[in-house]
GROMACS .gro file of C-alpha atoms in nm:
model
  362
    1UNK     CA    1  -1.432  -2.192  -0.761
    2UNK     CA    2  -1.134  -2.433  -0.692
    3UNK     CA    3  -0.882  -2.399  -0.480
    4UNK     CA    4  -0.530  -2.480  -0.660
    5UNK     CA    5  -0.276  -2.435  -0.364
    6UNK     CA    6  -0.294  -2.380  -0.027
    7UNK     CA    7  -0.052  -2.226   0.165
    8UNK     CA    8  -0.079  -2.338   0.524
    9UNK     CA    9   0.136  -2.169   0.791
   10UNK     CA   10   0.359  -2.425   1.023
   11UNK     CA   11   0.499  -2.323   1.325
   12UNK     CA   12   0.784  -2.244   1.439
   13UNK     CA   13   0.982  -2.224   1.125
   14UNK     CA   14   0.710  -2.050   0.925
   15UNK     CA   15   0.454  -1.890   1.148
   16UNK     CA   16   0.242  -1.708   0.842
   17UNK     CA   17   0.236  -1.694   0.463
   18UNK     CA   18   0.053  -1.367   0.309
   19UNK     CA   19   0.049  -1.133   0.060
   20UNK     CA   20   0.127  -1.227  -0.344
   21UNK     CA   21   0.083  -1.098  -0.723
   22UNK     CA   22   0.150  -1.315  -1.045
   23UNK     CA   23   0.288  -1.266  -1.358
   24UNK     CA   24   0.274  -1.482  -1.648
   25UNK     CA   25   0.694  -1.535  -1.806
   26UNK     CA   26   0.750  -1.539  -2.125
   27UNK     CA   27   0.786  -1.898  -2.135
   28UNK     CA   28   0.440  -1.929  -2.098
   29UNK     CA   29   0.419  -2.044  -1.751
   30UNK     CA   30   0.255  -1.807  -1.495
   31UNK     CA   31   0.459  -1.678  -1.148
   32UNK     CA   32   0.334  -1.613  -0.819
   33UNK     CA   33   0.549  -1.456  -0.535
   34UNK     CA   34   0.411  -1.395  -0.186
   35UNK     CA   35   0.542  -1.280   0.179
   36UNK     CA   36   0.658  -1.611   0.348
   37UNK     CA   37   0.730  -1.532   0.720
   38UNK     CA   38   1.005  -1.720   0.899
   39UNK     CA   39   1.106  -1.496   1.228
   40UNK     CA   40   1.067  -1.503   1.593
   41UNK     CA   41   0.751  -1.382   1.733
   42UNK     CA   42   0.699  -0.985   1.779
   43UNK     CA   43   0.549  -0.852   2.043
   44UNK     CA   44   0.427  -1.192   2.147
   45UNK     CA   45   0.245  -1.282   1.821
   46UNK     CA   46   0.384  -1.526   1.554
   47UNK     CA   47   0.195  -1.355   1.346
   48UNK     CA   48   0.317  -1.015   1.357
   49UNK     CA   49   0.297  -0.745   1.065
   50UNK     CA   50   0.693  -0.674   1.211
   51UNK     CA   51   0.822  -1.070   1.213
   52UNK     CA   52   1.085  -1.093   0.954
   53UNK     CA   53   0.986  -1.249   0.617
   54UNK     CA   54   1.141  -1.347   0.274
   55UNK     CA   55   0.958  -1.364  -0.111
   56UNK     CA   56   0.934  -1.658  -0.236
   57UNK     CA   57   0.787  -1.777  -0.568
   58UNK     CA   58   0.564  -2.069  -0.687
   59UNK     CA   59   0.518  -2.164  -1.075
   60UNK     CA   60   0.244  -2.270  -1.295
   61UNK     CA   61   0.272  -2.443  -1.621
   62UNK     CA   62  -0.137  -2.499  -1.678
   63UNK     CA   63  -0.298  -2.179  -1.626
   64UNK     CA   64  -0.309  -2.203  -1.259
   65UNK     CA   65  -0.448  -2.530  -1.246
   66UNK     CA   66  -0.137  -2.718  -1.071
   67UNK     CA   67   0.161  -2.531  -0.863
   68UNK     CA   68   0.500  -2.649  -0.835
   69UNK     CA   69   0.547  -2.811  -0.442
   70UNK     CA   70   0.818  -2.614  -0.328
   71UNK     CA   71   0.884  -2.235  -0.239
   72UNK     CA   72   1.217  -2.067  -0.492
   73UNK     CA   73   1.376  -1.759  -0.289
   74UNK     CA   74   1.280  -1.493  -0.496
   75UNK     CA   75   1.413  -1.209  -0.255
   76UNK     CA   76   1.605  -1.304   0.054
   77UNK     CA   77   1.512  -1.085   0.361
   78UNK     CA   78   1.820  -0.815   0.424
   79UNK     CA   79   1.585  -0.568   0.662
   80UNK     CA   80   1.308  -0.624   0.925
   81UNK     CA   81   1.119  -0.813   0.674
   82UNK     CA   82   0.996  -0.766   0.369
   83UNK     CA   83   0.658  -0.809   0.205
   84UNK     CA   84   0.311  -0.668  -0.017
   85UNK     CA   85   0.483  -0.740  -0.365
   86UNK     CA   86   0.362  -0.660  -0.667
   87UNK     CA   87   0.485  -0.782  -1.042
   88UNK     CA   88   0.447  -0.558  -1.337
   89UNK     CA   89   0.568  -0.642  -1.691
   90UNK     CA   90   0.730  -0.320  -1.844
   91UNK     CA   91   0.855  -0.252  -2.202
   92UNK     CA   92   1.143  -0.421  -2.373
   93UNK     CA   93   1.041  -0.757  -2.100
   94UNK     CA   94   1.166  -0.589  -1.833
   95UNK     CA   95   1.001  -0.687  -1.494
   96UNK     CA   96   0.911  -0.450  -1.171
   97UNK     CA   97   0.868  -0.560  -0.821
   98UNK     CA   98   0.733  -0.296  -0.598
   99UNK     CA   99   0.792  -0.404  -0.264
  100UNK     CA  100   0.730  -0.300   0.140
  101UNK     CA  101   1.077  -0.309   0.348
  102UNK     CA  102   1.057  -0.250   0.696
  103UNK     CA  103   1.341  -0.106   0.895
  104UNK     CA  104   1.370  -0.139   1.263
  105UNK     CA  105   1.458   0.211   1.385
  106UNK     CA  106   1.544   0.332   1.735
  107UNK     CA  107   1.282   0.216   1.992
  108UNK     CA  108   0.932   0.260   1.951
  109UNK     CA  109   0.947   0.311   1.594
  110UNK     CA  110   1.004   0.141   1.221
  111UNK     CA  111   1.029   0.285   0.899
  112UNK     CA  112   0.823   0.120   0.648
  113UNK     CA  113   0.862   0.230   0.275
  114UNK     CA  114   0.777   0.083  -0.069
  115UNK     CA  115   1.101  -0.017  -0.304
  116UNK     CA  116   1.158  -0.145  -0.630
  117UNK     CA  117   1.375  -0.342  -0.836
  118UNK     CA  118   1.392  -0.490  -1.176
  119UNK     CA  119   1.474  -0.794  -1.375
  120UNK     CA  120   1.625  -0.829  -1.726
  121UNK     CA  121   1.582  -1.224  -1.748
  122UNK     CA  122   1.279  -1.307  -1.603
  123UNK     CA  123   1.285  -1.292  -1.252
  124UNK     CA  124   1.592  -1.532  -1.216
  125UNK     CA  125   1.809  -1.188  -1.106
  126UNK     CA  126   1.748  -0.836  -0.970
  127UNK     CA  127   1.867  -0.484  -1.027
  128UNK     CA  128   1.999  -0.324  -0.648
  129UNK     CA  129   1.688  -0.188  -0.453
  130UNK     CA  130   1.559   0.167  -0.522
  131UNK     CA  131   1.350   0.355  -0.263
  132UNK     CA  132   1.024   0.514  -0.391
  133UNK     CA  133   0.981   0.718  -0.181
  134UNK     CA  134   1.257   0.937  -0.037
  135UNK     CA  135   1.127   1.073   0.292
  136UNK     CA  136   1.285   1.082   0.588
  137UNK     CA  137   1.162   0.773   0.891
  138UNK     CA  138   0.818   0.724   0.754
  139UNK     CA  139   0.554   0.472   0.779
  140UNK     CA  140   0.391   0.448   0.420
  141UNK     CA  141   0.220   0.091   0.350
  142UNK     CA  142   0.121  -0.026   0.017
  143UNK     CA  143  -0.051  -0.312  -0.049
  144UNK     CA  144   0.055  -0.599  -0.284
  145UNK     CA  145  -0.069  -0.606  -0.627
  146UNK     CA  146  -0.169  -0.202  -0.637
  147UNK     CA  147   0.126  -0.073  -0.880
  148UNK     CA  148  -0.113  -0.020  -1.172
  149UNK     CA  149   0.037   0.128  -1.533
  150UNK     CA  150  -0.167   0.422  -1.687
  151UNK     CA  151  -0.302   0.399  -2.066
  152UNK     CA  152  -0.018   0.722  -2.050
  153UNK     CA  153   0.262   0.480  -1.965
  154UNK     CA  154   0.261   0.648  -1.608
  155UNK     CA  155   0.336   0.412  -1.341
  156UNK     CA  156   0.109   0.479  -1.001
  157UNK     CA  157   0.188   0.268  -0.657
  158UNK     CA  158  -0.098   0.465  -0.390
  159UNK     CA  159   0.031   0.396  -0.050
  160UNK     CA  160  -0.134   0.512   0.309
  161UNK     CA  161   0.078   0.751   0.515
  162UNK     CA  162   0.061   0.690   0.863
  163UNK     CA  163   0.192   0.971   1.080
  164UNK     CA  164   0.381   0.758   1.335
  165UNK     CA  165   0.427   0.387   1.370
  166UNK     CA  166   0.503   0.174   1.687
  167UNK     CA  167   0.712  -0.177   1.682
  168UNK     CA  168   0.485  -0.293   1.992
  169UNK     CA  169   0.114  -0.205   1.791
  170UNK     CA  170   0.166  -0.193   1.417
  171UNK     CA  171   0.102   0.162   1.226
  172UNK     CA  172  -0.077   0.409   1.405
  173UNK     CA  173  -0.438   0.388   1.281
  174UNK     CA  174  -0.547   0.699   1.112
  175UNK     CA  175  -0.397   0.760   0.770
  176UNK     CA  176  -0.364   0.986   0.428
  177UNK     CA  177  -0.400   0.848   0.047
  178UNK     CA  178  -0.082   0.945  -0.109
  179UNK     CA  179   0.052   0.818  -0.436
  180UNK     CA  180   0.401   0.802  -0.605
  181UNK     CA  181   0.413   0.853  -0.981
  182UNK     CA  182   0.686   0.719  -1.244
  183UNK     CA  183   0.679   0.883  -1.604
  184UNK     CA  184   1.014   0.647  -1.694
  185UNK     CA  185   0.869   0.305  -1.575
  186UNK     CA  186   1.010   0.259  -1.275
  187UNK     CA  187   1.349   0.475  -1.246
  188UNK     CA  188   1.227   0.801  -1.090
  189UNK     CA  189   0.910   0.887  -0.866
  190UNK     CA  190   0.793   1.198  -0.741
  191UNK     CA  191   0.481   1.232  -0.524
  192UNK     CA  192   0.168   1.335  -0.661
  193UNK     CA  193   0.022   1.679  -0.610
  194UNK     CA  194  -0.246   1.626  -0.406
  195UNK     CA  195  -0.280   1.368  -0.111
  196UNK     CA  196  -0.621   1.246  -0.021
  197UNK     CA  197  -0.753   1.308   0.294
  198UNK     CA  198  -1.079   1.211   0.502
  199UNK     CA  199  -1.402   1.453   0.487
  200UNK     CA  200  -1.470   1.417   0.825
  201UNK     CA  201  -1.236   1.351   1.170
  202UNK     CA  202  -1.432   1.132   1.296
  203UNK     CA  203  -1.324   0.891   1.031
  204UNK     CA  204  -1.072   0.775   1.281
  205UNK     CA  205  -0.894   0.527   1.024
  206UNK     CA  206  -0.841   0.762   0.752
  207UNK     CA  207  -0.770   0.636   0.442
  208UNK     CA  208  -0.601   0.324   0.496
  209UNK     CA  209  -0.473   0.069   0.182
  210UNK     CA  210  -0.577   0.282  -0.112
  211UNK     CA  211  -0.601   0.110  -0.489
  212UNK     CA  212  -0.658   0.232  -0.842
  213UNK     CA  213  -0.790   0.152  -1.207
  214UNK     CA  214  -0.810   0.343  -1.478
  215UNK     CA  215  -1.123   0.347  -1.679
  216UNK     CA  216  -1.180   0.396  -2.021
  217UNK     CA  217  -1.244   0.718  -2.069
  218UNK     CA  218  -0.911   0.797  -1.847
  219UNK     CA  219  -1.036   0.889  -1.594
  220UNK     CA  220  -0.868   0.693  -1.258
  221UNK     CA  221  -1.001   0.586  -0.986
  222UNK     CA  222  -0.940   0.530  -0.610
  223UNK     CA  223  -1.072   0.402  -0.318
  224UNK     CA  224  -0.944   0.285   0.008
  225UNK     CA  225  -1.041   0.105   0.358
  226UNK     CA  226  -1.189   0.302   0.629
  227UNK     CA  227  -1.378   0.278   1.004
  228UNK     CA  228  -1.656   0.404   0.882
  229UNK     CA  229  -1.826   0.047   0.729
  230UNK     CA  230  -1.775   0.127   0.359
  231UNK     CA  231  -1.547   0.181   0.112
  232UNK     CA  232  -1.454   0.591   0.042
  233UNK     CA  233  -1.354   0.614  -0.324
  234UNK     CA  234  -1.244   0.963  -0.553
  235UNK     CA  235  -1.174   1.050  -0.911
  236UNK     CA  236  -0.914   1.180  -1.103
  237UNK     CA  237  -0.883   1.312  -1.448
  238UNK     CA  238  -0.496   1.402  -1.449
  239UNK     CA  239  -0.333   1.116  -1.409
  240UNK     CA  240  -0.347   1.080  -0.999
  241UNK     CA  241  -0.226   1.456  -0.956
  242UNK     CA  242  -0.556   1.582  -0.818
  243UNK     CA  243  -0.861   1.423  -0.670
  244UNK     CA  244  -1.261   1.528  -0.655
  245UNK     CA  245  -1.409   1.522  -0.330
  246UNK     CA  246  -1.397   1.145  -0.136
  247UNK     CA  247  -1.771   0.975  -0.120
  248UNK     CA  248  -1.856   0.699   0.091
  249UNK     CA  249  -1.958   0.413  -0.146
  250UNK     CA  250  -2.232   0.269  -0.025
  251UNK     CA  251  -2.206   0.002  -0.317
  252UNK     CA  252  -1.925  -0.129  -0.133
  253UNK     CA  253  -2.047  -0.178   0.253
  254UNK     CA  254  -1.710  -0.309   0.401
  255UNK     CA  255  -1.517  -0.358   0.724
  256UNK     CA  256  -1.178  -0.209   0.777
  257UNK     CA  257  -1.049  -0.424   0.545
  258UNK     CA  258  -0.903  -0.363   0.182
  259UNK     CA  259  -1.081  -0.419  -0.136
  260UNK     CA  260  -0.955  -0.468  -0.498
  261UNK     CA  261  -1.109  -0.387  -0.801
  262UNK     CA  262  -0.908  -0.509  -1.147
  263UNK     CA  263  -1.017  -0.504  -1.506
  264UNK     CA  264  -1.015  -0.805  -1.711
  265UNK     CA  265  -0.782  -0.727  -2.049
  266UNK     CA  266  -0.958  -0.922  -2.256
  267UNK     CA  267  -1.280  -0.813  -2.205
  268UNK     CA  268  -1.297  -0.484  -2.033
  269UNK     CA  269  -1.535  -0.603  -1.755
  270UNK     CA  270  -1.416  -0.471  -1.376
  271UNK     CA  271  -1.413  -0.703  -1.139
  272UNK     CA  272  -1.436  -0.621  -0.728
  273UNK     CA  273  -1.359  -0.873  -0.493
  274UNK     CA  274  -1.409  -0.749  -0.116
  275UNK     CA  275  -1.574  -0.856   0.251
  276UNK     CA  276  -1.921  -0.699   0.178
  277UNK     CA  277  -2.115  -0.660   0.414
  278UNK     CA  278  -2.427  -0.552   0.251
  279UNK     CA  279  -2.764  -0.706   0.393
  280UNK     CA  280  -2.803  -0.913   0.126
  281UNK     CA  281  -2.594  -1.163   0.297
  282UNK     CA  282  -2.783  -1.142   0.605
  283UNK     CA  283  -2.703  -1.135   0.956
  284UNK     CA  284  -2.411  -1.217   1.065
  285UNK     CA  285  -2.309  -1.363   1.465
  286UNK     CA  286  -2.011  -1.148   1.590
  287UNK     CA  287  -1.892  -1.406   1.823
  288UNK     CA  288  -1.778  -1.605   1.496
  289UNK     CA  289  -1.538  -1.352   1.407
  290UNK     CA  290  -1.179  -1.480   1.401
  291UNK     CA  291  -0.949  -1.321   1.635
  292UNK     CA  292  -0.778  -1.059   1.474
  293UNK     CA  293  -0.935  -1.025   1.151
  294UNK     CA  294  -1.135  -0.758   1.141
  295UNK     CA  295  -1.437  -0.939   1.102
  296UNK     CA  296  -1.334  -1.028   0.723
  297UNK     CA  297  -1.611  -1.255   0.626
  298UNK     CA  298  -1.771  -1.299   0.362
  299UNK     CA  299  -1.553  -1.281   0.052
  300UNK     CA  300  -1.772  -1.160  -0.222
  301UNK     CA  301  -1.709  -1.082  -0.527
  302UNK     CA  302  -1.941  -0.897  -0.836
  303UNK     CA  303  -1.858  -0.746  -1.202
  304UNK     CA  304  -1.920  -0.400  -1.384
  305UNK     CA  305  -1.974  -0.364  -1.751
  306UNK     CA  306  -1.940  -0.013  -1.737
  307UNK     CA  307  -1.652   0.124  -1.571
  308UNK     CA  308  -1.832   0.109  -1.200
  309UNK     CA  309  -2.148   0.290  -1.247
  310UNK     CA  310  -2.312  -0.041  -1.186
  311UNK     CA  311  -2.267  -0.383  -0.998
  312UNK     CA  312  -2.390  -0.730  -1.091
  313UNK     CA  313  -2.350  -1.087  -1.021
  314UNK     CA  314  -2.280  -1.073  -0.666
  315UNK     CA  315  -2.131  -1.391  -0.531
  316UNK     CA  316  -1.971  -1.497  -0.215
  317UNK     CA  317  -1.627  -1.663  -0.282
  318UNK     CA  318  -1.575  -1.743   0.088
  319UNK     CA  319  -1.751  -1.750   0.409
  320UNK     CA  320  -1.630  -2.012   0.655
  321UNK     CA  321  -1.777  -1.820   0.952
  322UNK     CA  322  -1.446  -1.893   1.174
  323UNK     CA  323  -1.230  -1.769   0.873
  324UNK     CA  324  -1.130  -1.460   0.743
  325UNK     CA  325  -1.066  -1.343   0.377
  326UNK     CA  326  -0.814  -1.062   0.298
  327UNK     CA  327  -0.579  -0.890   0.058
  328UNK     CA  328  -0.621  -1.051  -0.228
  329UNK     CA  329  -0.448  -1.044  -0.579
  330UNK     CA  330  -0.622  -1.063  -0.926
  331UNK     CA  331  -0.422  -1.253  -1.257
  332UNK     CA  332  -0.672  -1.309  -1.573
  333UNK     CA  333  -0.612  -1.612  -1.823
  334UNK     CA  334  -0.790  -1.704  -2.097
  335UNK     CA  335  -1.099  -1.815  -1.930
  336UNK     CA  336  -1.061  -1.816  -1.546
  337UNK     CA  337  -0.943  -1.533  -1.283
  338UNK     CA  338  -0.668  -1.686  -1.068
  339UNK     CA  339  -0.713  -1.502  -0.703
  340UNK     CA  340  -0.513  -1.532  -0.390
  341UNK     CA  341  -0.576  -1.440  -0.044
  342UNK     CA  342  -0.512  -1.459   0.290
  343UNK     CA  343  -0.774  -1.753   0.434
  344UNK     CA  344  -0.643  -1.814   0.818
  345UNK     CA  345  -0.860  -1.894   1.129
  346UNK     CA  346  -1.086  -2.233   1.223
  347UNK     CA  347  -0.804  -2.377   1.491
  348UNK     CA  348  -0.535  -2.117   1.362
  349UNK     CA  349  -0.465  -1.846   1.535
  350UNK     CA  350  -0.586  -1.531   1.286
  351UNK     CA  351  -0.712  -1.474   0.934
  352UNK     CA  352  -0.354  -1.357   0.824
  353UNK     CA  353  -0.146  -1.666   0.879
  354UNK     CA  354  -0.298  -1.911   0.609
  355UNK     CA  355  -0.336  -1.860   0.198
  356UNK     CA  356  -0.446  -2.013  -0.122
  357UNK     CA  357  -0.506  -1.982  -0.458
  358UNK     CA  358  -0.832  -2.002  -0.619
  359UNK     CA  359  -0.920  -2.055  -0.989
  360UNK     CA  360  -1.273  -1.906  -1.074
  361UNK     CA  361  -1.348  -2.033  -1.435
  362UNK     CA  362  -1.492  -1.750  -1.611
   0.00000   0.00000   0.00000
């Protein structure tokens, strides 16, 4: 693995850089946009979820070998910041971004909702912002690179509802699976019928961050971050309407932190990258843990040959024990998988302030 740009914070005038997705253009070269924050400390942290934030872009002509030096304004901030994109190539070229834009709303509270635009010529200009969801003050976070497009043409962005969020702490911590559906790529979205909710209260997370992929046979499935040291994941065999019961998969030992699981095109093979903390790895010293990040070490990654049932070739990407590794996004070339992630902590100040790209020839 090789890391092809790093993405160091720099305080003041940039106190954290976070959360991307790619897209190759049809010139060839291959995009990458991520959450570049640039306001005054919240809450005294730089770091804040809440500090206000633009998109910016980077550009790679050789497969993700090189990146251009400088960050292009993809979306200038007009809210309390903006962030989690994610870049999905419809028909006739045209180009979704799914977004997070947070909204500072009378004190304690902030509305937090995912929106989308599109572009006609390849990212240079956008369509007015859309809101997915229409709700009224609502905390609903998405993660970036989640929007996933069904075999059906269905668009499906999951999202976790939190019931209440304050400006001072972040969301409140326990959460529902919901997830907003598109049958007309992009212009109208309805809710699904069935949200998914936590077997057991004393899950005190919920489920936080969910993801999907389909799998060949149609079936989708989902899975999302919990306090309970694992991964809960569910199936469903109408399109994200309905959902079987939630299991805790104990393939996919984890802390409160997000995984992703994508599926190479060109091969079919599933790959998961999360912090695994099965005792393969060993023990590991929690006084090493980063402040802040959840204990987010290792990064491991393995593959599945068919759809999930089974796991192999476990690695660890990452596993600086003062870092942390999170929220990553998946883009497959020819023969490597380009990955980016948050990698902050050693002197810094938490896992989310620092990010890079990695190249993993395949």
């Amino acid at each position: 693995m090789i890391s092809t740009l790093e993405l160091p914070h720099h305080l003041p005038e940039n106190p954290r850089n976070s959360t991307g997705s790619f897209i190759r253009l049809k010139n060839g070269n291959i995009l990458y946009v991520y959450q570049r924050f640039n306001g005054a400390p919240y809450a005294g942290r730089c770091w804040h979820d809440h500090v206000g934030s633009d998109i910016v872009s980077r550009t790679s002509s050789d497969e993700g070998r090189t990146w251009t030096q400088t960050d292009k304004i993809l979306l200038k901030n007009s809210a309390m910041n903006i962030g989690a994109p994610n870049l999905l190539r419809l028909s006739r070229d045209r180009i979704a971004l799914v977004y997070l834009q947070k909204t500072k709303l009378s004190a304690p509270f902030v509305d937090c909702r995912p929106m989308i635009r599109f572009s006609d010529d390849e990212t240079e200009t956008w369509s007015e912002p859309a809101a997915i969801c229409d709700f009224p003050a609502v905390y609903l976070a998405n993660n970036n690179d989640v929007l996933r497009q069904l075999s059906t043409g269905r668009l499906v962005v999951p999202a976790g509802f939190h019931r209440f969020a304050n400006t001072t702490d972040g969301c409140a911590p326990s959460a529902f699976a919901l997830y907003f559906l598109s049958d007309d790529e992009g212009e109208t979205w309805r809710c699904a019928k069935e949200w998914l909710l936590p077997p057991s209260s004393k899950i005190e997370s919920g489920f936080q961050e969910p993801y999907v992929e389909e799998l060949s046979d149609g079936r989708v499935m989902t899975w999302a971050r919990t306090s309970d040291g694992a991964q809960y994941a569910a199936y469903s065999e109408d399109g994200c309407e309905t959902w079987s019961p939630p299991r805790r998969a104990e393939e996919f030992l984890a802390p409160l932190s997000p995984m992703n699981i994508k599926r190479n095109p060109a091969t079919g093979e599933m790959f998961a990258i999360w912090n695994d903390l099965h005792p393969r790895w060993g023990k590991r010293d929690p006084a090493n843990a980063v402040t802040g990040n959840l204990s987010r070490n290792p990064l491991a990654m393995a593959r599945s040959s068919d759809d999930g049932k089974n796991w192999h070739s476990h690695r660890i990407l990452e596993n600086e024990p003062e870092r942390g590794y999170c929220y990553t996004a998946m883009f497959f070339t020819k023969d490597a998988l380009l990955l980016s992630y948050n990698c902050g902590g050693g002197g810094n100040v938490c896992c989310l302030q620092d990010a890079r790209i990695s190249r993993i020839e395949l």
